[in-house]
mmCIF file of C-alpha atoms and ligand atoms in Angstrom:
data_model
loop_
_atom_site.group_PDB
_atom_site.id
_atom_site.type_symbol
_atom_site.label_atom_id
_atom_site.label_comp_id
_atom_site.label_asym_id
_atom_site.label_seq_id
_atom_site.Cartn_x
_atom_site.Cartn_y
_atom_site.Cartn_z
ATOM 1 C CA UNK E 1 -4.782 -20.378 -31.776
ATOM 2 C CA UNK E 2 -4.444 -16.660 -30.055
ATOM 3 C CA UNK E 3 -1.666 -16.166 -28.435
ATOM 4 C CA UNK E 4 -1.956 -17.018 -24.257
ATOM 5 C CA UNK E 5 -2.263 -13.826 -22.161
ATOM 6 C CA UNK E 6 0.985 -12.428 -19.890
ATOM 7 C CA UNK E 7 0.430 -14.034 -16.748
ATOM 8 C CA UNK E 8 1.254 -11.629 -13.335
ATOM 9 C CA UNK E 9 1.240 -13.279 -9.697
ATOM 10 C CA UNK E 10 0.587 -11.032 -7.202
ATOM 11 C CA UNK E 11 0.850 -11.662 -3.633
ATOM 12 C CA UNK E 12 -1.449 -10.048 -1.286
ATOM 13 C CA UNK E 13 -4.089 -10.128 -4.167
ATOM 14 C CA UNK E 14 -6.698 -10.232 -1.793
ATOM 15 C CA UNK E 15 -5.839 -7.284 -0.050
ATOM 16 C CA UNK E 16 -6.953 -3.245 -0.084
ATOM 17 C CA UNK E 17 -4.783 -2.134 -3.220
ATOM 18 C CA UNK E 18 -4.114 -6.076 -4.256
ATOM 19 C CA UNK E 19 -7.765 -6.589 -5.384
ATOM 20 C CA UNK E 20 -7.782 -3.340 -7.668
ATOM 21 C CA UNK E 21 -4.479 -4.101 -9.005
ATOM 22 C CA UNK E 22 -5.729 -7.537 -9.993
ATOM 23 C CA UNK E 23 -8.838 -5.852 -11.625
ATOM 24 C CA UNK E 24 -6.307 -3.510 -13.520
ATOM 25 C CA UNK E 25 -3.762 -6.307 -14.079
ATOM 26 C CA UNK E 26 -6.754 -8.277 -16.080
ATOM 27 C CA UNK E 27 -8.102 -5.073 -17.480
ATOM 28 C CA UNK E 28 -4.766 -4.253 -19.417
ATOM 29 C CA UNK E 29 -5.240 -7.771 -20.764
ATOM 30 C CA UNK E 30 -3.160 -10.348 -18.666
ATOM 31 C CA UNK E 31 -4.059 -13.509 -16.683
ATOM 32 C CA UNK E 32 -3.786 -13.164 -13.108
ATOM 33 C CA UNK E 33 -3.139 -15.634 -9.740
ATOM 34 C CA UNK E 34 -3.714 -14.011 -6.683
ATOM 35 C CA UNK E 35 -1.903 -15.811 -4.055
ATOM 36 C CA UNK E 36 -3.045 -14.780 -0.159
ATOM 37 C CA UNK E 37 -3.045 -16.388 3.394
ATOM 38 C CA UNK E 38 -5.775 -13.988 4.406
ATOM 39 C CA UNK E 39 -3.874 -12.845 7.464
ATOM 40 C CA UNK E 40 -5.365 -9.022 6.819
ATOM 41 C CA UNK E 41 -7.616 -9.944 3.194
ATOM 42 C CA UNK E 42 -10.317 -11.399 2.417
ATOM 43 C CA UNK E 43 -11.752 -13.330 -0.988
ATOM 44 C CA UNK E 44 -14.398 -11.419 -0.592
ATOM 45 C CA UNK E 45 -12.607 -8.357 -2.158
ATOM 46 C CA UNK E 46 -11.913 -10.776 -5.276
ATOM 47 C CA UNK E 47 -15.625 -11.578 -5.283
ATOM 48 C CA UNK E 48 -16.589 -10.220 -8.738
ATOM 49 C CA UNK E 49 -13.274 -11.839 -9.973
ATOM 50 C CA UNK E 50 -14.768 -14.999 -9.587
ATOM 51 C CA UNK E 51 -15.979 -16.353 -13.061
ATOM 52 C CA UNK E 52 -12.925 -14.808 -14.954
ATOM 53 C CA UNK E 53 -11.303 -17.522 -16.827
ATOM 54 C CA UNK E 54 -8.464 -14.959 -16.443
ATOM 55 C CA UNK E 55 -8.139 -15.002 -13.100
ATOM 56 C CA UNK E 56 -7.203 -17.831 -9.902
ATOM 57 C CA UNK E 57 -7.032 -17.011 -6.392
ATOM 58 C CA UNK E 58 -4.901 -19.330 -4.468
ATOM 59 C CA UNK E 59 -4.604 -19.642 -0.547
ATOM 60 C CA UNK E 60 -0.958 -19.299 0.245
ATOM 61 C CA UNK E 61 1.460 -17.690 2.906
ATOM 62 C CA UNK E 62 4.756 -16.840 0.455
ATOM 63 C CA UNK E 63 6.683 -17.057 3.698
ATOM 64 C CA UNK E 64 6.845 -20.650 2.992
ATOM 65 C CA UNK E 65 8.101 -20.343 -0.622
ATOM 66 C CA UNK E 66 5.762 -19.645 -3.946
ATOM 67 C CA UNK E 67 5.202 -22.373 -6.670
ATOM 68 C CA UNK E 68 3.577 -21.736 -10.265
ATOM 69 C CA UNK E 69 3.691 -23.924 -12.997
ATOM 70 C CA UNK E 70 4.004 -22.519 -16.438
ATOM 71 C CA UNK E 71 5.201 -18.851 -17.399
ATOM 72 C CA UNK E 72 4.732 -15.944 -15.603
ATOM 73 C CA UNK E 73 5.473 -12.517 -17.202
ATOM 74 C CA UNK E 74 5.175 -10.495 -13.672
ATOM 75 C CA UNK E 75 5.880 -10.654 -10.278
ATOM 76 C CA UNK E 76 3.855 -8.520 -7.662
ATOM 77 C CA UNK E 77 4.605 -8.603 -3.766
ATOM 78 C CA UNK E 78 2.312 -7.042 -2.320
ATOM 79 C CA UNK E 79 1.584 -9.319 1.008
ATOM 80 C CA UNK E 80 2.484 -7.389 4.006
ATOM 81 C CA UNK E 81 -0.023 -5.993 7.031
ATOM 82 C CA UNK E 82 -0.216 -2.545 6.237
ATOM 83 C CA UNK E 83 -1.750 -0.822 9.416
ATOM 84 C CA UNK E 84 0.527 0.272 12.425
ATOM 85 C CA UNK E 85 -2.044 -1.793 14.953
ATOM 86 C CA UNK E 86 -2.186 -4.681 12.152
ATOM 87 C CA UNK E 87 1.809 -5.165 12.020
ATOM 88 C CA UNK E 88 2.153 -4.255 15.510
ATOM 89 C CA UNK E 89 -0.092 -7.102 17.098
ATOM 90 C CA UNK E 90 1.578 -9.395 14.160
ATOM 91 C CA UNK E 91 5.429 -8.394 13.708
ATOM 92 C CA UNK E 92 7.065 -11.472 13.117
ATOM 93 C CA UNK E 93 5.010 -12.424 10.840
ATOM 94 C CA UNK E 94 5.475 -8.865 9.273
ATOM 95 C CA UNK E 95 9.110 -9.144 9.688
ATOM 96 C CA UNK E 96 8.949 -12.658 7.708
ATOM 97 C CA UNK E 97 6.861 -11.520 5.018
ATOM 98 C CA UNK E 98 9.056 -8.311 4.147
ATOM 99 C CA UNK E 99 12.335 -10.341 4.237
ATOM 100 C CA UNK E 100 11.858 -14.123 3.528
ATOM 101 C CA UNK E 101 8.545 -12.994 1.813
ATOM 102 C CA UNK E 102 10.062 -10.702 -0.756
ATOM 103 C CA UNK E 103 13.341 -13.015 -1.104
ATOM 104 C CA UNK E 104 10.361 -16.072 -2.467
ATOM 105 C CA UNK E 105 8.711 -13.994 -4.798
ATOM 106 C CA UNK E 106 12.124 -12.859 -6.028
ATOM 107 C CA UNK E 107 13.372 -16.399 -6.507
ATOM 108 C CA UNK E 108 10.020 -17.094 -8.696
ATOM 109 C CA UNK E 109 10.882 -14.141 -10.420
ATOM 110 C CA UNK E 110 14.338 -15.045 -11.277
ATOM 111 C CA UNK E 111 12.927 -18.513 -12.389
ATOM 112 C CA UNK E 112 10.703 -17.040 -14.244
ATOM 113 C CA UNK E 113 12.609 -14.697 -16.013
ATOM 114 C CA UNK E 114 9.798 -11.853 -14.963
ATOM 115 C CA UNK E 115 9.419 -8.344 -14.072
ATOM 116 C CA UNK E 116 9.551 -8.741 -10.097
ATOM 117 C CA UNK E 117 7.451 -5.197 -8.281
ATOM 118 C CA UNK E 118 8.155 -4.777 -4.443
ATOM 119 C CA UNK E 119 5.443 -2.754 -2.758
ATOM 120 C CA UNK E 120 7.705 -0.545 -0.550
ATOM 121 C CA UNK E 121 6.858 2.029 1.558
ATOM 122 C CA UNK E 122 7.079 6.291 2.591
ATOM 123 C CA UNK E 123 7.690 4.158 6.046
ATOM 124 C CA UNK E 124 11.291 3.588 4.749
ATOM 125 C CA UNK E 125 11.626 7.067 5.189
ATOM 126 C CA UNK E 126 10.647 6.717 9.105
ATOM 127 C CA UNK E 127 10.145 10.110 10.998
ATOM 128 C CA UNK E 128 11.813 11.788 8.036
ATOM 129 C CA UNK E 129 14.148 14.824 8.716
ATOM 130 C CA UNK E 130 13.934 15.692 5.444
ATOM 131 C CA UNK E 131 10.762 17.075 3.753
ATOM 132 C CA UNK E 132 9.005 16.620 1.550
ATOM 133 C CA UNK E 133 11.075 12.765 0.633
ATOM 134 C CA UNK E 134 12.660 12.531 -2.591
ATOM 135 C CA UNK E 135 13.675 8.725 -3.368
ATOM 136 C CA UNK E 136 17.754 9.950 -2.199
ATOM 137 C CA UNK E 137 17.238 10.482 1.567
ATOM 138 C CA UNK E 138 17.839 7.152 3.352
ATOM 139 C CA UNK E 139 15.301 7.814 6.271
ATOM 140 C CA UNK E 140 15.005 7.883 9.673
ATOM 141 C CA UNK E 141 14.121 4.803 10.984
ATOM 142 C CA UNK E 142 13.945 3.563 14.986
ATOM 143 C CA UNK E 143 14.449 -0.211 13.880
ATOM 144 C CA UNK E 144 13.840 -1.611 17.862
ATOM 145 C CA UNK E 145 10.465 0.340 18.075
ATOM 146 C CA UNK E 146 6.969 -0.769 17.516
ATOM 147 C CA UNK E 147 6.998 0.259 13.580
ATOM 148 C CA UNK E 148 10.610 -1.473 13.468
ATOM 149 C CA UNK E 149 9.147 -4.722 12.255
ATOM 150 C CA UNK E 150 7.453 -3.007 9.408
ATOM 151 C CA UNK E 151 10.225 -0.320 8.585
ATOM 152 C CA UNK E 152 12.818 -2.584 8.472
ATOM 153 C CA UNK E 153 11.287 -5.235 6.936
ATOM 154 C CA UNK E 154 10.213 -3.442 3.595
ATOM 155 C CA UNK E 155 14.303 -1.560 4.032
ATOM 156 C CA UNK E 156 14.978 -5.308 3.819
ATOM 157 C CA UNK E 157 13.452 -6.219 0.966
ATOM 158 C CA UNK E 158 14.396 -3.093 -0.932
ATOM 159 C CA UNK E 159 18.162 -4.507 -0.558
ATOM 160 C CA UNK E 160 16.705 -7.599 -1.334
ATOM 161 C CA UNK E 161 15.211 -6.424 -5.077
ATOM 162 C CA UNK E 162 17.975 -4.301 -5.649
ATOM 163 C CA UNK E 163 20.568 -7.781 -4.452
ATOM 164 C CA UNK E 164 18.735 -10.020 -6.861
ATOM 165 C CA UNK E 165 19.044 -7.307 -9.630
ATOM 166 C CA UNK E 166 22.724 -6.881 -9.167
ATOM 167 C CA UNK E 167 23.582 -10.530 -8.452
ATOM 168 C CA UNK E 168 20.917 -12.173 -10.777
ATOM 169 C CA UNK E 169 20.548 -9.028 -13.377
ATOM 170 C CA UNK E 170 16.271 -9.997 -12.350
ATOM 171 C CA UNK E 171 14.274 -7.051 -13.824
ATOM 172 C CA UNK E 172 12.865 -5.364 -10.511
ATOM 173 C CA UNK E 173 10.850 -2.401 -9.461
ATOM 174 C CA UNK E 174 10.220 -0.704 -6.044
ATOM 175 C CA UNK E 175 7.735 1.661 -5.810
ATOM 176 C CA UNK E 176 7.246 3.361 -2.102
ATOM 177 C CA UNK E 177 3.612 3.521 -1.675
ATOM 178 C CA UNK E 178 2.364 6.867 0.315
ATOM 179 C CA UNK E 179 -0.729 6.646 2.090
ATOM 180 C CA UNK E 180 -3.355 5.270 0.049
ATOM 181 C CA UNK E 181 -7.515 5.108 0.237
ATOM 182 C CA UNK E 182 -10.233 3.934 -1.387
ATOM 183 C CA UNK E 183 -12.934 1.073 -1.343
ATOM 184 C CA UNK E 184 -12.206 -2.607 -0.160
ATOM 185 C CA UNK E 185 -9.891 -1.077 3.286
ATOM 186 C CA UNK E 186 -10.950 -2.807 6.228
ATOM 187 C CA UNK E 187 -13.143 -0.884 7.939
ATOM 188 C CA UNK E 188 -11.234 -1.875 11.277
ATOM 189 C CA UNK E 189 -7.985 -1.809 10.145
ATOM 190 C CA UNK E 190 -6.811 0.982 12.562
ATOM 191 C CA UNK E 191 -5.960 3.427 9.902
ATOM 192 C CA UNK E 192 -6.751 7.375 9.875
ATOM 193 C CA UNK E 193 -9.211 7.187 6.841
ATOM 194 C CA UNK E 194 -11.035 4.158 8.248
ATOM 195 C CA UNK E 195 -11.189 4.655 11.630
ATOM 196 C CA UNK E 196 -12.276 8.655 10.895
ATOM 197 C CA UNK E 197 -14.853 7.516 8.238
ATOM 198 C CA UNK E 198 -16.568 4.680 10.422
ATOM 199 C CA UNK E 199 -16.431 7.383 13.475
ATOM 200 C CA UNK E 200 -18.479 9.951 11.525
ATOM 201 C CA UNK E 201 -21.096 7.553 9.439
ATOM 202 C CA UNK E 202 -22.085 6.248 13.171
ATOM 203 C CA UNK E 203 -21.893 9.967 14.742
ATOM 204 C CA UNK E 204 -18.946 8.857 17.295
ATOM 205 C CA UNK E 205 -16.126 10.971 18.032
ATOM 206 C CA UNK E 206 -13.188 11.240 15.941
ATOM 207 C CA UNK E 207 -10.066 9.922 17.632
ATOM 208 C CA UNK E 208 -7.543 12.573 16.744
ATOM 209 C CA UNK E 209 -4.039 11.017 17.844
ATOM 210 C CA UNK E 210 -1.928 13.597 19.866
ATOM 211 C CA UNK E 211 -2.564 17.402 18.660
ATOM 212 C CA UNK E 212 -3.109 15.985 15.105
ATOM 213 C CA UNK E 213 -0.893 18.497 13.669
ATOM 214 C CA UNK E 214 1.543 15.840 12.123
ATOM 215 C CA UNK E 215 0.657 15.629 8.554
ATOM 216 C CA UNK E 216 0.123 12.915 6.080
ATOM 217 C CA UNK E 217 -0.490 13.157 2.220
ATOM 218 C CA UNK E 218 -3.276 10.796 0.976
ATOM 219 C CA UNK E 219 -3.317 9.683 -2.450
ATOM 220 C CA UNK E 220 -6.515 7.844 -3.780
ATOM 221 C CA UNK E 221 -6.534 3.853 -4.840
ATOM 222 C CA UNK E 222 -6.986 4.206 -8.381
ATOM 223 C CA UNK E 223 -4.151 6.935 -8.808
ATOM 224 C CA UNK E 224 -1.864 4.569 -7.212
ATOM 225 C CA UNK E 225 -2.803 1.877 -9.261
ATOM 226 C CA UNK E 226 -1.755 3.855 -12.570
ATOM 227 C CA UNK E 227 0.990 4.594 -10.971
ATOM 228 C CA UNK E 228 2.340 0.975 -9.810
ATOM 229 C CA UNK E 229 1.356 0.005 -13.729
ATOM 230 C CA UNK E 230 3.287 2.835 -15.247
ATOM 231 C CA UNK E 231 6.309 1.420 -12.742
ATOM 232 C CA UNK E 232 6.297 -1.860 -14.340
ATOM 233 C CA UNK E 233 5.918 -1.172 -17.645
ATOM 234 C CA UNK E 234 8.510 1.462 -17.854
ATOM 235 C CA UNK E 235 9.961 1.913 -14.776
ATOM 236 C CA UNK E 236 13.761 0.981 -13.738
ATOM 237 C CA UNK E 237 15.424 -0.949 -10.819
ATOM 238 C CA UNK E 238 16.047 2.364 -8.202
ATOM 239 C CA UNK E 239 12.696 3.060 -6.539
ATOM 240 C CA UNK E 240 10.240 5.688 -7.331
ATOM 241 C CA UNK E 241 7.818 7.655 -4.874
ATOM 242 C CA UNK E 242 3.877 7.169 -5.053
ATOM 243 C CA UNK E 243 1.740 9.232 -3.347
ATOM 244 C CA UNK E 244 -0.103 12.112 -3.449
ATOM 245 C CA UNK E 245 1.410 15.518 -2.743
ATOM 246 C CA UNK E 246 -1.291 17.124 -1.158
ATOM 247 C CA UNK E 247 -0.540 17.223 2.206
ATOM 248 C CA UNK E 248 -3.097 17.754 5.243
ATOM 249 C CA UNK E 249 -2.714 17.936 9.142
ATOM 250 C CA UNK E 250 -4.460 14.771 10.826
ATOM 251 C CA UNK E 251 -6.831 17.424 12.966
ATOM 252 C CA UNK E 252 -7.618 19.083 8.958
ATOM 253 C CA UNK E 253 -8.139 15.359 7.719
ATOM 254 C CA UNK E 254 -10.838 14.501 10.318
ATOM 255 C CA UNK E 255 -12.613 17.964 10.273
ATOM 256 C CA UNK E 256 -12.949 17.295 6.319
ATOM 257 C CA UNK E 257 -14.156 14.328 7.073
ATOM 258 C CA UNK E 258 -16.501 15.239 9.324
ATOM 259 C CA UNK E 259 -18.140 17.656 6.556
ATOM 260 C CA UNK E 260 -17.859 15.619 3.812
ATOM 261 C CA UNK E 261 -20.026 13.229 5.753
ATOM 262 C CA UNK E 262 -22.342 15.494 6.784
ATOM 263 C CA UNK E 263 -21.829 14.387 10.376
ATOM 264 C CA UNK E 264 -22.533 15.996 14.209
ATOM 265 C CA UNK E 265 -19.487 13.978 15.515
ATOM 266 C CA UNK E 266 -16.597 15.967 17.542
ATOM 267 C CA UNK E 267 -13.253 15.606 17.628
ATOM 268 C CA UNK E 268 -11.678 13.262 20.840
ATOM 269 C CA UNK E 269 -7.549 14.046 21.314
ATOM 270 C CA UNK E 270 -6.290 10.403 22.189
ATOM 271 C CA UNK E 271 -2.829 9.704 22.980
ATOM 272 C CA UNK E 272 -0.203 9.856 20.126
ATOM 273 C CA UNK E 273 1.373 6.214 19.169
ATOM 274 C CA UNK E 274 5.288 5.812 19.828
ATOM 275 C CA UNK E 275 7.625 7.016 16.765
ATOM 276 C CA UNK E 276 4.344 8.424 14.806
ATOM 277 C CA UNK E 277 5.704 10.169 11.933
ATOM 278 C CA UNK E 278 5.526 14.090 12.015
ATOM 279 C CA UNK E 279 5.215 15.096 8.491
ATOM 280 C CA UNK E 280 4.744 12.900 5.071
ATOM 281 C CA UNK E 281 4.853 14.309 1.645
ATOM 282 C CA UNK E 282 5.923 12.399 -1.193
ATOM 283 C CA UNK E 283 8.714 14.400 -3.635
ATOM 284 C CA UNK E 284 7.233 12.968 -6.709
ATOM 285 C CA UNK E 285 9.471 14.667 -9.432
ATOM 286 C CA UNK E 286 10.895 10.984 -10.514
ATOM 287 C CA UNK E 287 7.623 9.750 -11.119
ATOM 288 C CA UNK E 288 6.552 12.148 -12.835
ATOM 289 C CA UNK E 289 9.759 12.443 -14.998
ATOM 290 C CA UNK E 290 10.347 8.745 -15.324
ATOM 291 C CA UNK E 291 6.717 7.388 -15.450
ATOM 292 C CA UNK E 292 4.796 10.452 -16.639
ATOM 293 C CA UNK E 293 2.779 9.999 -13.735
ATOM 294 C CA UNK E 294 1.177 12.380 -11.247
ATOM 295 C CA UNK E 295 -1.948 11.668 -9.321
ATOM 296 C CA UNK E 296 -4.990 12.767 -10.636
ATOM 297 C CA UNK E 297 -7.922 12.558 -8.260
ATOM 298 C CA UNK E 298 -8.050 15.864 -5.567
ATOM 299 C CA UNK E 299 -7.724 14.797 -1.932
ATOM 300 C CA UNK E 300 -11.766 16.057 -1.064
ATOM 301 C CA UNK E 301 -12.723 13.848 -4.206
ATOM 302 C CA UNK E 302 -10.695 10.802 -3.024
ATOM 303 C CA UNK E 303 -12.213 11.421 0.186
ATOM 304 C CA UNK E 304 -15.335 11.526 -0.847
ATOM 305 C CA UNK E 305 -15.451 8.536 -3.229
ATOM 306 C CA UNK E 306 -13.471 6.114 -0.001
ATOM 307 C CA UNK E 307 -16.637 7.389 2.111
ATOM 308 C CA UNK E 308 -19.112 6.403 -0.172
ATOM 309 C CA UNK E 309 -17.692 2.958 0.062
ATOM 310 C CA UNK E 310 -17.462 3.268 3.835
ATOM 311 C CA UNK E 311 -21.043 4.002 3.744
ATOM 312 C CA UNK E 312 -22.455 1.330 1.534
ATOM 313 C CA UNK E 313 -20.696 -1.615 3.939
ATOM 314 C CA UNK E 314 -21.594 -0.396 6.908
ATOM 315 C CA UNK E 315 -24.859 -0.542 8.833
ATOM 316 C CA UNK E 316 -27.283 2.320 8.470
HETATM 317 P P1 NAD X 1 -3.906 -5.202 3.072
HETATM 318 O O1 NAD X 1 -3.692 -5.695 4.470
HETATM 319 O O2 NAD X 1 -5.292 -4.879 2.655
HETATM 320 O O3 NAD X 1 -3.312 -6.240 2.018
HETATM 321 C C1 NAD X 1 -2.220 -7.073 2.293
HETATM 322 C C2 NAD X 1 -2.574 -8.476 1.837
HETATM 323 O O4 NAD X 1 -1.443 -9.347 2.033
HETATM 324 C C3 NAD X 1 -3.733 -9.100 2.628
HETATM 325 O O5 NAD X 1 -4.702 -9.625 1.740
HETATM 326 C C4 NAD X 1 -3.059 -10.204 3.442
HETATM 327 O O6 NAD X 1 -3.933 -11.260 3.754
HETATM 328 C C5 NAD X 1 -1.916 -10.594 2.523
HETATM 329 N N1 NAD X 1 -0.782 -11.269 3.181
HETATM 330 C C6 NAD X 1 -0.097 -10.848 4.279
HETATM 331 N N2 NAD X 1 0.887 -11.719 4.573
HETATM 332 C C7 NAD X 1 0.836 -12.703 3.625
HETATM 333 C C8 NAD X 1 1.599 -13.878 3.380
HETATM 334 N N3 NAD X 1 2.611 -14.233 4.178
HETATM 335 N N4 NAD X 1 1.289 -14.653 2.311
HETATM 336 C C9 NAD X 1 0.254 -14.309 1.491
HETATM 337 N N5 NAD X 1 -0.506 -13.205 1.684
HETATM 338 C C10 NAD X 1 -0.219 -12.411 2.739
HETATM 339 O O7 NAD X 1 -2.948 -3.936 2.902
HETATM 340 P P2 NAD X 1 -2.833 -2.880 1.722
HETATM 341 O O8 NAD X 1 -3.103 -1.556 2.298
HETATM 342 O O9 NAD X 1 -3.577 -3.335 0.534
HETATM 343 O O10 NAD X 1 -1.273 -2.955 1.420
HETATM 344 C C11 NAD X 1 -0.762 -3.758 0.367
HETATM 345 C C12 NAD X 1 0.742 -3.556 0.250
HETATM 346 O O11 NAD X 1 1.024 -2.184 -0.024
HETATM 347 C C13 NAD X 1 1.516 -3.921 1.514
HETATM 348 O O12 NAD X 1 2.714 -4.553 1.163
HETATM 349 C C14 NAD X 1 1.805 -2.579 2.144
HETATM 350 O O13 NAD X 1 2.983 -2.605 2.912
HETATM 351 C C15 NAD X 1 1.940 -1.685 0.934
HETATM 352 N N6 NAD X 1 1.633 -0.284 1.257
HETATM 353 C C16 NAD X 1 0.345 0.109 1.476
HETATM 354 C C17 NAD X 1 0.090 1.436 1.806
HETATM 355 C C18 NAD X 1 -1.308 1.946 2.033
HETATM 356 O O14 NAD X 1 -1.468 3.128 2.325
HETATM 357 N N7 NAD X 1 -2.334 1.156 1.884
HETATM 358 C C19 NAD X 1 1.152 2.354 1.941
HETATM 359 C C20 NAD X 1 2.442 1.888 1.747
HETATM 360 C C21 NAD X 1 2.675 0.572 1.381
HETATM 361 N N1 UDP X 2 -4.389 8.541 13.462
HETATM 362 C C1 UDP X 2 -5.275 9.234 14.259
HETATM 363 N N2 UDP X 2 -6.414 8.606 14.670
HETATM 364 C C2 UDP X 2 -6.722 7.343 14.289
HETATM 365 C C3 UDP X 2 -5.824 6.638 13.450
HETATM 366 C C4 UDP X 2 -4.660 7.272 13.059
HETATM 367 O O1 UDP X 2 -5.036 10.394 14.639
HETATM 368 O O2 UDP X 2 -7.789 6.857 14.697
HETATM 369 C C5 UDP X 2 -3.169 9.228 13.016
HETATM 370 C C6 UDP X 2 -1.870 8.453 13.238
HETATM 371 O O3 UDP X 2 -1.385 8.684 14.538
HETATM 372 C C7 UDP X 2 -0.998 9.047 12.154
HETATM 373 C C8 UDP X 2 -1.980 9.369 11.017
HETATM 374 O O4 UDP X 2 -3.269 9.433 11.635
HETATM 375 O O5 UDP X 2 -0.426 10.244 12.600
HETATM 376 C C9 UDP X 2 -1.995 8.344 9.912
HETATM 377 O O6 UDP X 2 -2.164 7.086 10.506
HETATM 378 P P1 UDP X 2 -2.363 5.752 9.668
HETATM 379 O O7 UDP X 2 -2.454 4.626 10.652
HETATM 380 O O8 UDP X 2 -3.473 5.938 8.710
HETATM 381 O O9 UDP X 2 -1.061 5.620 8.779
HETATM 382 P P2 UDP X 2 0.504 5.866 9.047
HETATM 383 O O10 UDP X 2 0.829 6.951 8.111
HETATM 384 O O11 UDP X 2 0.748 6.274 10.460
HETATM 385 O O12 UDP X 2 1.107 4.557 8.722
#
C-alpha cells in the first residue's frame, strides 16, 4: 500500500490567502482539512476543492479548541479578520482568535508533534518609526486604539509560538505577512486594493484616505504563498518578513489603478482612519537569506492579474 500523504490543518482555509494555500498545500502533495467558522470566508473559495479525496473542509471556530483524529504533519493558523473595518466592527472576536486562537492550534500542534505556522503580521510593526522593518524592530503599536485588537492580538500569539517552542521545544514558524492581493479577496472587505478596484470597474470615485501619501508595499497572492511554503519547509522558530518591497503612495496606488482599468473615475480625499500607518516596506534580507525567497511578480502585474479577478465577479 503507498504510503498516506502528510496531512496539514489550516485554519482560516476558507479565507483570501487560506484557499490558495490549501490549493498549494495539496499541490506539493499533502492531504489537507480546512477548518473555518466563516466569520470573513466563504466555501465558496474552496469550491473547486470539492471532489479532492485530498482535501475536507470542516466548519469550526478554533476559539473553542481544534480536534483531529489521526496524524497531522502541519499546523497552519491562519483564522483572523484581516481588514481594519473587518476587525474593527469584530474585535473581540479578533482579540480571541489571535490569542486563545493561536494558543489551540498550538496545543494540536504539540499533540501532534507538527510543524505549527502563525500567520503574523507587518501590523506588529504598528506606525513603524523605523523604515523599511527588518524582523529586529519591536514596533510601534497603540494597543487601546481601534487596530489594538488586531496588533496586539497577532504580538500575542507571536509570544505564544515562540512560548510553546521554548517551553514545549514545538517546531514553529511566524511569518509577518505584508499586504497581500490577488483573486478570492472580498470584494467588500474594506481594503485599498478592493475597495479601489470595485470603485474603478463601476466608474465611482476612488476613496483616497487622507492625502494618500502614506505608503504601503503590496506583494501578490501567489508570491506569498511560495513564500509561507519555503517558511515551513526550511524556515526556523524567529519570524521572517513577507512582502513585497516595492513600495507605492496610496494616491500612486489608486491612480495605477485607475489606468490599469482603463477607467474615467476620479479620485475622492476621505478622511484618514485613526493610527493609519504612514509608511510600510518589508526589509526582506532574512527571507531571502534564510528561505531563498524574494517575490517575483512586479506590483503593475499583481495589479493587474487581482483586477482581472475583480472584474470577472463583479457585475458588468
Ligand atoms: P480572510 O478574512 O480572507 O481569511 C481569514 C479566514 O479566517 C476567513 O475564512 C474566516 O472566516 C476565518 N476565521 C476567522 N476567525 C475564525 C475562527 N475563530 N475559527 C475559524 N476560522 C476563522 O483574510 P486573509 O486576508 O486571507 O488573511 C488570512 C490571514 O493572514 C489572517 O490571519 C491575517 O491576519 C493574515 N494576514 C493577511 C494579510 C493580507 O494582506 N491579506 C496581511 C497580513 C496578515
Ligand atoms: N485606504 C484608502 N482608501 C480605501 C481603503 C484604504 O485610502 O478605500 C488606505 C488606508 O487608509 C491605508 C491603505 O489604504 O492607508 C491600506 O489600507 P488597507 O485597509 O488595504 O490595509 P492596511 O495596510 O491599512 O491594513
Amino acid at each position: 500500500m503507498a504510503a498516506s500523504k502528510p496531512r496539514a490543518v489550516i485554519s482560516g482555509g476558507a479565507g483570501f490567502i487560506g484557499s490558495h494555500l490549501c490549493e498549494a498545500l495539496l499541490a506539493t502533495g499533502n492531504s489537507v482539512i480546512a477548518v473555518d467558522n466563516f466569520i470573513t470566508g466563504s466555501p465558496d473559495n474552496l469550491r473547486a476543492l470539492q471532489d479532492n479525496p485530498d482535501f475536507e473542509l470542516s466548519q469550526a471556530d478554533v476559539n473553542q479548541g481544534i480536534f483531529i483524529d489521526g496524524d497531522v504533519r502541519y499546523v497552519l493558523h491562519f483564522a483572523s479578520p484581516a481588514s481594519p473595518p473587518q476587525y474593527d466592527s469584530n474585535p473581540i472576536h479578533t482579540l480571541k482568535v489571535g490569542t486563545v486562537g493561536t494558543m489551540n492550534m498550538l496545543g494540536l500542534a504539540r499533540a501532534k508533534e507538527a510543524t505549527f505556522l502563525l500567520a503574523s503580521t507587518s501590523e506588529v510593526y504598528g506606525d513603524p518609526l523605523v523604515h523599511p522593518q527588518p524582523e529586529s524592530y519591536w514596533g510601534n503599536v497603540n494597543p487601546i486604539g481601534p487596530r489594538g485588537c488586531y496588533d496586539e492580538a497577532k504580538r500575542c500569539g507571536e509570544a505564544f509560538a515562540m512560548a510553546y517552542h521554548r517551553a514545549h521545544q514545538v517546531d514553529t514558524r511566524i511569518v509577518r505577512i505584508f499586504n497581500t492581493h490577488g483573486p478570492r479577496m472580498q470584494v467588500s472587505d474594506g481594503r485599498a486594493v478592493p475597495n479601489f478596484m470595485a470603485q474603478a470597474i463601476r466608474g465611482e470615485p476612488l476613496t483616497v484616505y487622507g492625502d494618500g501619501s502614506q505608503t504601503r508595499s503590496l506583494c501578490y497572492v501567489s508570491d506569498l504563498v511560495r513564500g509561507v511554503l519555503a517558511a515551513l519547509e526550511r524556515g526556523d522558530a524567529l519570524p521572517v518578513n513577507l512582502g513585497n518591497p516595492q513600495e507605492v503612495t496610496v494616491l500612486e496606488l489608486a491612480e495605477t489603478i485607475i489606468r490599469l482599468a482603463g477607467s474615467k473615475s476620479r479620485i475622492e480625499h476621505k478622511d484618514l482612519p485613526v493610527d493609519d500607518p504612514k509608511q510600510r516596506r518589508p526589509d526582506i534580507t532574512h527571507a531571502r537569506e534564510l528561505l531563498g525567497w524574494q517575490p517575483e511578480v512586479g506590483l503593475e502585474d499583481g495589479l493587474a492579474r487581482t483586477l482581472e479577478y475583480f472584474r470577472s465577479v463583479l457585475p458588468r
